Each structure stands twice: as C-alpha cells, then as structure tokens.
mmCIF file of C-alpha atoms in Angstrom:
data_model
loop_
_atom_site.group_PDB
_atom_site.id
_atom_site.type_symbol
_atom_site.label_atom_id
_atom_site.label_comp_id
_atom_site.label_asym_id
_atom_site.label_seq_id
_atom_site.Cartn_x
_atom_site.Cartn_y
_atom_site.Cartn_z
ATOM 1 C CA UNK Z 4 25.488 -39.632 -43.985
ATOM 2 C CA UNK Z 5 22.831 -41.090 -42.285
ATOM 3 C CA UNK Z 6 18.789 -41.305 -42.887
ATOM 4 C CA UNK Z 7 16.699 -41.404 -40.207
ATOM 5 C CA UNK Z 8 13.188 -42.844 -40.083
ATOM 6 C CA UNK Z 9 11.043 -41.321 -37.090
ATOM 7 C CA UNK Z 10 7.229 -42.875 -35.922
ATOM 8 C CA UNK Z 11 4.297 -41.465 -36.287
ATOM 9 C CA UNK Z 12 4.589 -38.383 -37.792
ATOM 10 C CA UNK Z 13 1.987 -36.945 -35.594
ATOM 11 C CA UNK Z 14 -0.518 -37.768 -33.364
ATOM 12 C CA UNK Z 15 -3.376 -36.410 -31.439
ATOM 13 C CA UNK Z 16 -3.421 -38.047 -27.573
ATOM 14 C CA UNK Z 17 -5.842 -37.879 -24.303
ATOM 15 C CA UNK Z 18 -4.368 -36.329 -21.624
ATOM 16 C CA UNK Z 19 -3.344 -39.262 -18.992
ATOM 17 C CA UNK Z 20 -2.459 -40.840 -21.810
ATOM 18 C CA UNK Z 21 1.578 -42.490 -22.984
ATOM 19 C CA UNK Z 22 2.460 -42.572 -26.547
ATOM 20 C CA UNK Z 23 6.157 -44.299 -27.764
ATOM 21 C CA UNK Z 24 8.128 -42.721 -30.685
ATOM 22 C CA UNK Z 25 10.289 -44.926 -33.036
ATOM 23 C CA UNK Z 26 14.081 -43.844 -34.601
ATOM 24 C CA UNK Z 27 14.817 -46.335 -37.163
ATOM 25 C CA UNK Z 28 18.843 -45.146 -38.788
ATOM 26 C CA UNK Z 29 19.822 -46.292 -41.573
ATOM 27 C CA UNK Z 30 23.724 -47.278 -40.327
ATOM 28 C CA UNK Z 31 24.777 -48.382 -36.731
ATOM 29 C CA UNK Z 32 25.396 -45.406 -35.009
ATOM 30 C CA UNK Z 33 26.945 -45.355 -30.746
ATOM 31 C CA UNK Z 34 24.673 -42.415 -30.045
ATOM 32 C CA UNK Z 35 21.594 -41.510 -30.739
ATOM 33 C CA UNK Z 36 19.961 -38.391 -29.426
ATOM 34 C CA UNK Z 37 16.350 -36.880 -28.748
ATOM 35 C CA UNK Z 38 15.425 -33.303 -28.823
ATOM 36 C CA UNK Z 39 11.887 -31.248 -27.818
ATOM 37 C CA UNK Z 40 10.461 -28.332 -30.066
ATOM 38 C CA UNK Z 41 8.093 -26.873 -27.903
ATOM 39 C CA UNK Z 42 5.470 -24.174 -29.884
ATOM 40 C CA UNK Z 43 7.644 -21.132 -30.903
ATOM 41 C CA UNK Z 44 10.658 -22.475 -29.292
ATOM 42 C CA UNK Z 45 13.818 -23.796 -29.481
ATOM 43 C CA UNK Z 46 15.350 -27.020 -29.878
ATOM 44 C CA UNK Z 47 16.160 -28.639 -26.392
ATOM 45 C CA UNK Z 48 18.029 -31.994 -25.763
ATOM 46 C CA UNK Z 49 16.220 -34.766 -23.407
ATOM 47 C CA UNK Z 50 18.209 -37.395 -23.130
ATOM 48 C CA UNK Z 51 21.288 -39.202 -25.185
ATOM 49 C CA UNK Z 52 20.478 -43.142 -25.541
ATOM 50 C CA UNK Z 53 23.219 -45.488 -25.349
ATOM 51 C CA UNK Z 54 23.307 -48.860 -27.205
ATOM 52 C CA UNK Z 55 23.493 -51.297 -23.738
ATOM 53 C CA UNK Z 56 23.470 -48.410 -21.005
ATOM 54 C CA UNK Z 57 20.806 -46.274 -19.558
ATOM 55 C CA UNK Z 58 19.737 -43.221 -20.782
ATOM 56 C CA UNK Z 59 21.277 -39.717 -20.018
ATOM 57 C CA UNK Z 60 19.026 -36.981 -19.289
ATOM 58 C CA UNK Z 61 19.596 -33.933 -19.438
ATOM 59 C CA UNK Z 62 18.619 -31.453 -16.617
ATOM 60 C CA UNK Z 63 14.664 -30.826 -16.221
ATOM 61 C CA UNK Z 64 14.044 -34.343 -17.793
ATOM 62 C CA UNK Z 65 13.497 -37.457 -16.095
ATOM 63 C CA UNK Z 66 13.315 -41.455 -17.052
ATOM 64 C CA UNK Z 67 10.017 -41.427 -15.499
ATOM 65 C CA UNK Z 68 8.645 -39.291 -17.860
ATOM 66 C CA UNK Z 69 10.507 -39.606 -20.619
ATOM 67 C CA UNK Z 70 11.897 -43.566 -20.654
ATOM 68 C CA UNK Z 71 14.146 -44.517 -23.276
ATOM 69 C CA UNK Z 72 15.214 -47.596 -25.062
ATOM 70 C CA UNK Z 73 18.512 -48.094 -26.963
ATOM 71 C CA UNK Z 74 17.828 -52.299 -27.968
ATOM 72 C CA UNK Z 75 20.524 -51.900 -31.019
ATOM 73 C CA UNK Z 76 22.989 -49.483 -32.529
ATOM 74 C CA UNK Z 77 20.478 -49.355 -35.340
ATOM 75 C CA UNK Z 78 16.986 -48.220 -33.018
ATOM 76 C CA UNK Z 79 15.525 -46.027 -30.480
ATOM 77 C CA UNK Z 80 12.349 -45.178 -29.153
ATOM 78 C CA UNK Z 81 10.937 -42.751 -26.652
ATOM 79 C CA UNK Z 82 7.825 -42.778 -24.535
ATOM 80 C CA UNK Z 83 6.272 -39.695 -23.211
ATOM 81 C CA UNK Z 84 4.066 -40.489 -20.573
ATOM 82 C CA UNK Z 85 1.340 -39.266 -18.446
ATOM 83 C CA UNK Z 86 0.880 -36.919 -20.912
ATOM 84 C CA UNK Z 87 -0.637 -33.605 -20.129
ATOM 85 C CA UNK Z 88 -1.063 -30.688 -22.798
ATOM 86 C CA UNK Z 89 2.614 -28.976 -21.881
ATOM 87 C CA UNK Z 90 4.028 -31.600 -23.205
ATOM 88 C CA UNK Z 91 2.361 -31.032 -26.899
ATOM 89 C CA UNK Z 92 5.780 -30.879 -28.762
ATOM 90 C CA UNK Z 93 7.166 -31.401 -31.716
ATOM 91 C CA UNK Z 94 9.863 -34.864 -30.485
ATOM 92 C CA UNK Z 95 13.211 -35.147 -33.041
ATOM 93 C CA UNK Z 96 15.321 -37.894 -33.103
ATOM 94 C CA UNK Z 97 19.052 -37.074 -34.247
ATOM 95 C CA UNK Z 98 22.320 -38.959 -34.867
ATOM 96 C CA UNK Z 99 26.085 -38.077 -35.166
ATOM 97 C CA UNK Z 100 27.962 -39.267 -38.173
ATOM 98 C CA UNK Z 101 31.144 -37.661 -38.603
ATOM 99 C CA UNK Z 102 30.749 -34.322 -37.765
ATOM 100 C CA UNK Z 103 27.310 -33.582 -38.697
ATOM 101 C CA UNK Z 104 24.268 -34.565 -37.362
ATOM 102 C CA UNK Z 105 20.760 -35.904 -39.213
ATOM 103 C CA UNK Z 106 17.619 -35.266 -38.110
ATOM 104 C CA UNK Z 107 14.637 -37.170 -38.341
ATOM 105 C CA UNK Z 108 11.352 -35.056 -39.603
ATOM 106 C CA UNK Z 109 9.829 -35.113 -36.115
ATOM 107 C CA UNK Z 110 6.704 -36.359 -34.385
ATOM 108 C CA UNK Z 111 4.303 -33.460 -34.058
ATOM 109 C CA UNK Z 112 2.431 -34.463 -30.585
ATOM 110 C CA UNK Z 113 -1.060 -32.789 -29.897
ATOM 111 C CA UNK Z 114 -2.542 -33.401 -26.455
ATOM 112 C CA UNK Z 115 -5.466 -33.131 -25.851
ATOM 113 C CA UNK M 1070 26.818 -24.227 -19.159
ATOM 114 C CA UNK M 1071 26.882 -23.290 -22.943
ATOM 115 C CA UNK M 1072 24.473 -21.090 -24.147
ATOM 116 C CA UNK M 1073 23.773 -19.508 -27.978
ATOM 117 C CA UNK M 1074 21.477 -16.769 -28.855
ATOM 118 C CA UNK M 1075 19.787 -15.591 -31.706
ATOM 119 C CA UNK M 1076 18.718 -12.093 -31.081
ATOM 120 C CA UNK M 1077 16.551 -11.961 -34.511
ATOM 121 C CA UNK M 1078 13.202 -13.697 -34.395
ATOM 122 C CA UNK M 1079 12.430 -12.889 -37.333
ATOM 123 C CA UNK M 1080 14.396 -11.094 -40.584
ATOM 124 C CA UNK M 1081 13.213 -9.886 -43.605
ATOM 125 C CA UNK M 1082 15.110 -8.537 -47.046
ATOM 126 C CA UNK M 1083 15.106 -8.594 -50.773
ATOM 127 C CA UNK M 1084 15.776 -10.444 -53.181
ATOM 128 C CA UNK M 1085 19.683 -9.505 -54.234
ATOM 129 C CA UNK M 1086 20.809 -7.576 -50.679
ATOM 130 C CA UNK M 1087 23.348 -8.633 -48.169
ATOM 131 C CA UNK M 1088 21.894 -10.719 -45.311
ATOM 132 C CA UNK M 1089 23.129 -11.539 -41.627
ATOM 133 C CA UNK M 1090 22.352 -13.876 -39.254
ATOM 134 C CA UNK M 1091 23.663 -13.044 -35.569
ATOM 135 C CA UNK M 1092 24.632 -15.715 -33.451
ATOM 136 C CA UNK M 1093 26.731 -15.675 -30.383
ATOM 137 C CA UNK M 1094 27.858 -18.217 -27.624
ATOM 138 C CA UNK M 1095 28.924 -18.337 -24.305
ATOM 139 C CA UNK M 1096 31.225 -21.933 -23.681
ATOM 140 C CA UNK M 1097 34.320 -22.198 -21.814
ATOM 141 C CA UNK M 1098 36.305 -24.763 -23.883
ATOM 142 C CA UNK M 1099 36.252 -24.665 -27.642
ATOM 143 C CA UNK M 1100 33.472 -25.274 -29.080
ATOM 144 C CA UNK M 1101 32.060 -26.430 -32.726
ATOM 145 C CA UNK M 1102 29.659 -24.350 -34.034
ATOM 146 C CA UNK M 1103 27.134 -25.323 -36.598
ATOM 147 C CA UNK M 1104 24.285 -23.508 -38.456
ATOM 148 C CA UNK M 1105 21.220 -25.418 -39.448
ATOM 149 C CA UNK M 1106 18.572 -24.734 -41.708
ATOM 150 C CA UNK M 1107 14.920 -26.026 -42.211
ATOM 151 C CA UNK M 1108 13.276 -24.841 -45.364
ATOM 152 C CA UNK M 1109 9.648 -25.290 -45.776
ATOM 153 C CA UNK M 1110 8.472 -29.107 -44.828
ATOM 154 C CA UNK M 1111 11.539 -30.507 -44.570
ATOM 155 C CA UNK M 1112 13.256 -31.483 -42.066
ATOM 156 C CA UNK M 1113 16.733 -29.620 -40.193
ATOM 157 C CA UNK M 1114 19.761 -30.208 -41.844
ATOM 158 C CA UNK M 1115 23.509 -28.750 -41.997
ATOM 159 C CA UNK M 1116 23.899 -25.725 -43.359
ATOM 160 C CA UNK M 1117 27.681 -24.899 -42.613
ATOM 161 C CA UNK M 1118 30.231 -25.446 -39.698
ATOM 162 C CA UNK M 1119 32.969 -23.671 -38.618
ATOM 163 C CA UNK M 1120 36.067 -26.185 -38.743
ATOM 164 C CA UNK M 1121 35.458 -26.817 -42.456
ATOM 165 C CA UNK M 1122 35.568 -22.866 -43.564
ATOM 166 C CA UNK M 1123 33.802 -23.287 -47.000
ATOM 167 C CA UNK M 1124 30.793 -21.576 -48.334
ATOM 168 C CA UNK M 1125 27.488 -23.423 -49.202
ATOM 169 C CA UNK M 1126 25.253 -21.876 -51.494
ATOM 170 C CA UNK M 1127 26.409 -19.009 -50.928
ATOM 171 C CA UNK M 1128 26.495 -18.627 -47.379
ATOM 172 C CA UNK M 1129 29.753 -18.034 -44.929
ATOM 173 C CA UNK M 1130 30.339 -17.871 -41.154
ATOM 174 C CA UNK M 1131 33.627 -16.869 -39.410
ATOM 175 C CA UNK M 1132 33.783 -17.969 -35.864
ATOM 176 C CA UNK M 1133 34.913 -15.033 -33.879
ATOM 177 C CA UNK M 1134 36.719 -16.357 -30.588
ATOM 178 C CA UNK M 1135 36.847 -12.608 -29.067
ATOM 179 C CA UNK M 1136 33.483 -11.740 -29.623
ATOM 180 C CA UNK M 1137 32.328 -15.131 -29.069
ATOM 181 C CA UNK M 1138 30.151 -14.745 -32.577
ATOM 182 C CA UNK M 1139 29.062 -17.095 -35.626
ATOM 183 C CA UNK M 1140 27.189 -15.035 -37.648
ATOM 184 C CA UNK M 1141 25.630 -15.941 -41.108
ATOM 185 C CA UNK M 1142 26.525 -14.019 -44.069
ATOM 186 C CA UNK M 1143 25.371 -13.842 -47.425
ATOM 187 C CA UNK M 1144 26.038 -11.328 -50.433
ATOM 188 C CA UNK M 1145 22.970 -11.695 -52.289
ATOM 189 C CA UNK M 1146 19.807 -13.256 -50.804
ATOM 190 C CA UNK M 1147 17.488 -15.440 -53.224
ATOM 191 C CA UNK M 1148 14.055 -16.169 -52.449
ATOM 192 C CA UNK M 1149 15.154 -19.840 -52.198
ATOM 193 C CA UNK M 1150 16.876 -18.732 -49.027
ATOM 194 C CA UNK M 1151 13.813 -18.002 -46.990
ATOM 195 C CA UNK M 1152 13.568 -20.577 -43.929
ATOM 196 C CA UNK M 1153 13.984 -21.139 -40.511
ATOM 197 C CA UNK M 1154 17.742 -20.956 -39.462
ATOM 198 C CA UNK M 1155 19.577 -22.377 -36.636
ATOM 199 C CA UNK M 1156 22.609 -21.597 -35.212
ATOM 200 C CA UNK M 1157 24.211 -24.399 -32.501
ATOM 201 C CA UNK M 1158 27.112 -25.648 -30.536
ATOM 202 C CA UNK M 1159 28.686 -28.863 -29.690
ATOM 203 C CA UNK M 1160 30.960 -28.899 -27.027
ATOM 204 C CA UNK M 1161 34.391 -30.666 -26.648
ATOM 205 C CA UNK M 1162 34.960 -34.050 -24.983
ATOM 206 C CA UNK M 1163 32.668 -36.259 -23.379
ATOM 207 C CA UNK M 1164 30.120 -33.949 -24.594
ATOM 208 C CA UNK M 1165 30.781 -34.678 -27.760
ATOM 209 C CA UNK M 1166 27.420 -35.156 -30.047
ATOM 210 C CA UNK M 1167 25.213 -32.990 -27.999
ATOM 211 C CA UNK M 1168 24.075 -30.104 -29.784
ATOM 212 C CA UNK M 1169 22.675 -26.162 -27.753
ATOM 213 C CA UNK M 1170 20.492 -24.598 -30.094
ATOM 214 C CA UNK M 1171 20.133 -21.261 -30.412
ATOM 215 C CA UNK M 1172 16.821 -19.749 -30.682
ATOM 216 C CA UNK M 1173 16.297 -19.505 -34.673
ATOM 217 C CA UNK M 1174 15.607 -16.980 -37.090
ATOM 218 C CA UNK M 1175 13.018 -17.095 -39.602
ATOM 219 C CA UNK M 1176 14.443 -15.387 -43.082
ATOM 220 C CA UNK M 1177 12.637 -14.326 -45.543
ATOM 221 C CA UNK M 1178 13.500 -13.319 -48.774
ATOM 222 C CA UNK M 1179 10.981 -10.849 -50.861
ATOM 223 C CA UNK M 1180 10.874 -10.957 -54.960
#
C-alpha cells in the first residue's frame, strides 16, 4: 500500500494569483499522478510526473499552467497558476502500487 | 480514446434491498476496470477490481466484454454503504497507471 500526504488541504486564493500543491508518499513510487475534481464533476487526469523527466499532460492541460515537479521518487508538487475562478477545484494526487492506486485527500482550491 | 459512464447521478434504496451500480466503457484493448468509493470525509479508495473476482463487503462486479459493462452489485444494502461511488479504467501498456473516471454515483441507503 501506499499513504499519501497532500498540501494544504484547502485554500482560498486571489485571482492572478499561483498557489503550489505538495504529494509527500510514503514509499518510492516511478509514477505519480495528478487529477482535477471540478464542482459536481468527475475526476480528470492532468498530467503524470516522472522522477527525472518532464511532465506528461494530458490533452486540454498545459506546463504553463499547470507546471510540475518530480525532484524524487518519494515527492511531487503542482502549481496552478494565473489562477482565475474556473480553476476552483478540488487537486488529488494519486500513486500506483501494485494494482491499485491511493489517493491523497485532496486540496480543495477556492478562487476568488 | 477510453471513455466510462455512469448513467445514475444519484441512487437511492433501503436498507436490506438489492442495489446496482451501472457502469459501462468504451476501450479498444483490454482494459482493467476498477470501482472506487469515497464515503463521507474520507478520501477515494478501492473498492473492487475486476482481475481479482472477489467480493468486498459485500459487493461484486462481473466485467462483461460484450456489453462492455462493470456494474456494481449488492444483495442487501446497509446504511454503511451510502457514498459516492466510482467506477474507472486503466488501460493496457504504456498507459499503464492512468486511470478514466466515470462520472460517479452518489448511493444512499435509507433505515
């Protein structure tokens, strides 16, 4: 199994504004993933982060907007920037261990 | 592209009748399919997947190849079922990791 540790929980931000989300796992893991809950939707991947690569994003998401870092097999974070209120989200990190992925309990952004 | 859909939003029963959660996909290799669950303030976690064919707490899905289905089924619903259920994918090869989500269904159980 793994446990994942995600940063902050939640946060309030100005519009304009860029705020960075931590993923702290508890094992070494070669991928690491992050997923957008927009209100009343679905999960939807951004981008897979690669220990020693870039980022791959998937399609409607862009580094720009969304840039990733991958420093160890242990840590991730993501930045959304230039933040406007469509991008008010709830932000997952996720793993694969085996053949089951964990979730972290998510980053509830409000912008404002 | 793969795709999953969850045509319930929402789904309500009592406590002690038969539930089912539809889910079907649309992937041109063979897939894994997962269902996930997220009870109240907690965060998503793995219900059941298909390669492993077992039953947790109480729950079974049969992957149907010709009707492309996954659907959730359980005999007798307890109130300690009622959350917010997800049915996914994973596809094959390079893939590998990357999980579709279907829309979710919230379930709730009545007393």
């Amino acid at each position: 199994s793994a446990v994942i540790s995600q940063k902050p929980s939640r946060d309030i931000c100005q519009r304009g504004t860029s705020l960075t989300i931590q993923c702290q796992v508890d094992s070494q893991v070669t991928m690491m993933f992050w997923y957008r809950q927009q209100p009343g939707q679905s999960l939807t991947l951004i981008a897979t982060a690669n220990q020693g690569s870039e980022a791959t994003y998937e399609s409607g998401f862009v580094i720009d907007k969304f840039p990733i870092s991958r420093p160890n097999l242990t840590f991730s974070t993501l930045t959304v920037s230039n933040m406007s209120p469509e991008d008010s989200s709830i932000y997952l990190c996720s793993v694969r261990a085996n053949t089951e992925a964990f979730f972290g309990q998510g980053t509830r952004l409000t912008v404002v | 592209a793969q795709r999953v859909t969850q045509p319930e939003k929402l789904l309500s029963v009592f406590k002690g009748a038969p539930v089912e959660l539809k889910c079907n996909y649309s992937y041109s290799g063979s897939p894994e399919l997962f269902w996930y669950v997220q009870y109240s303030r907690q965060r998503l976690q793995l219900l059941l997947r298909h390669i492993s064919r077992e039953s947790i707490k109480g729950f079974t899905a049969d992957l149907n190849k010709g009707e492309t289905s996954f659907h959730l089924k359980k005999p007798f619903a307890q109130e300690e079922d009622s959350a917010m259920y997800y049915c996914a994918l994973s596809p094959s090869g390079t893939s590998y990791g990357k999980l579709t989500f279907g829309q979710g269904t919230i379930l709730t159980v009545h007393p």
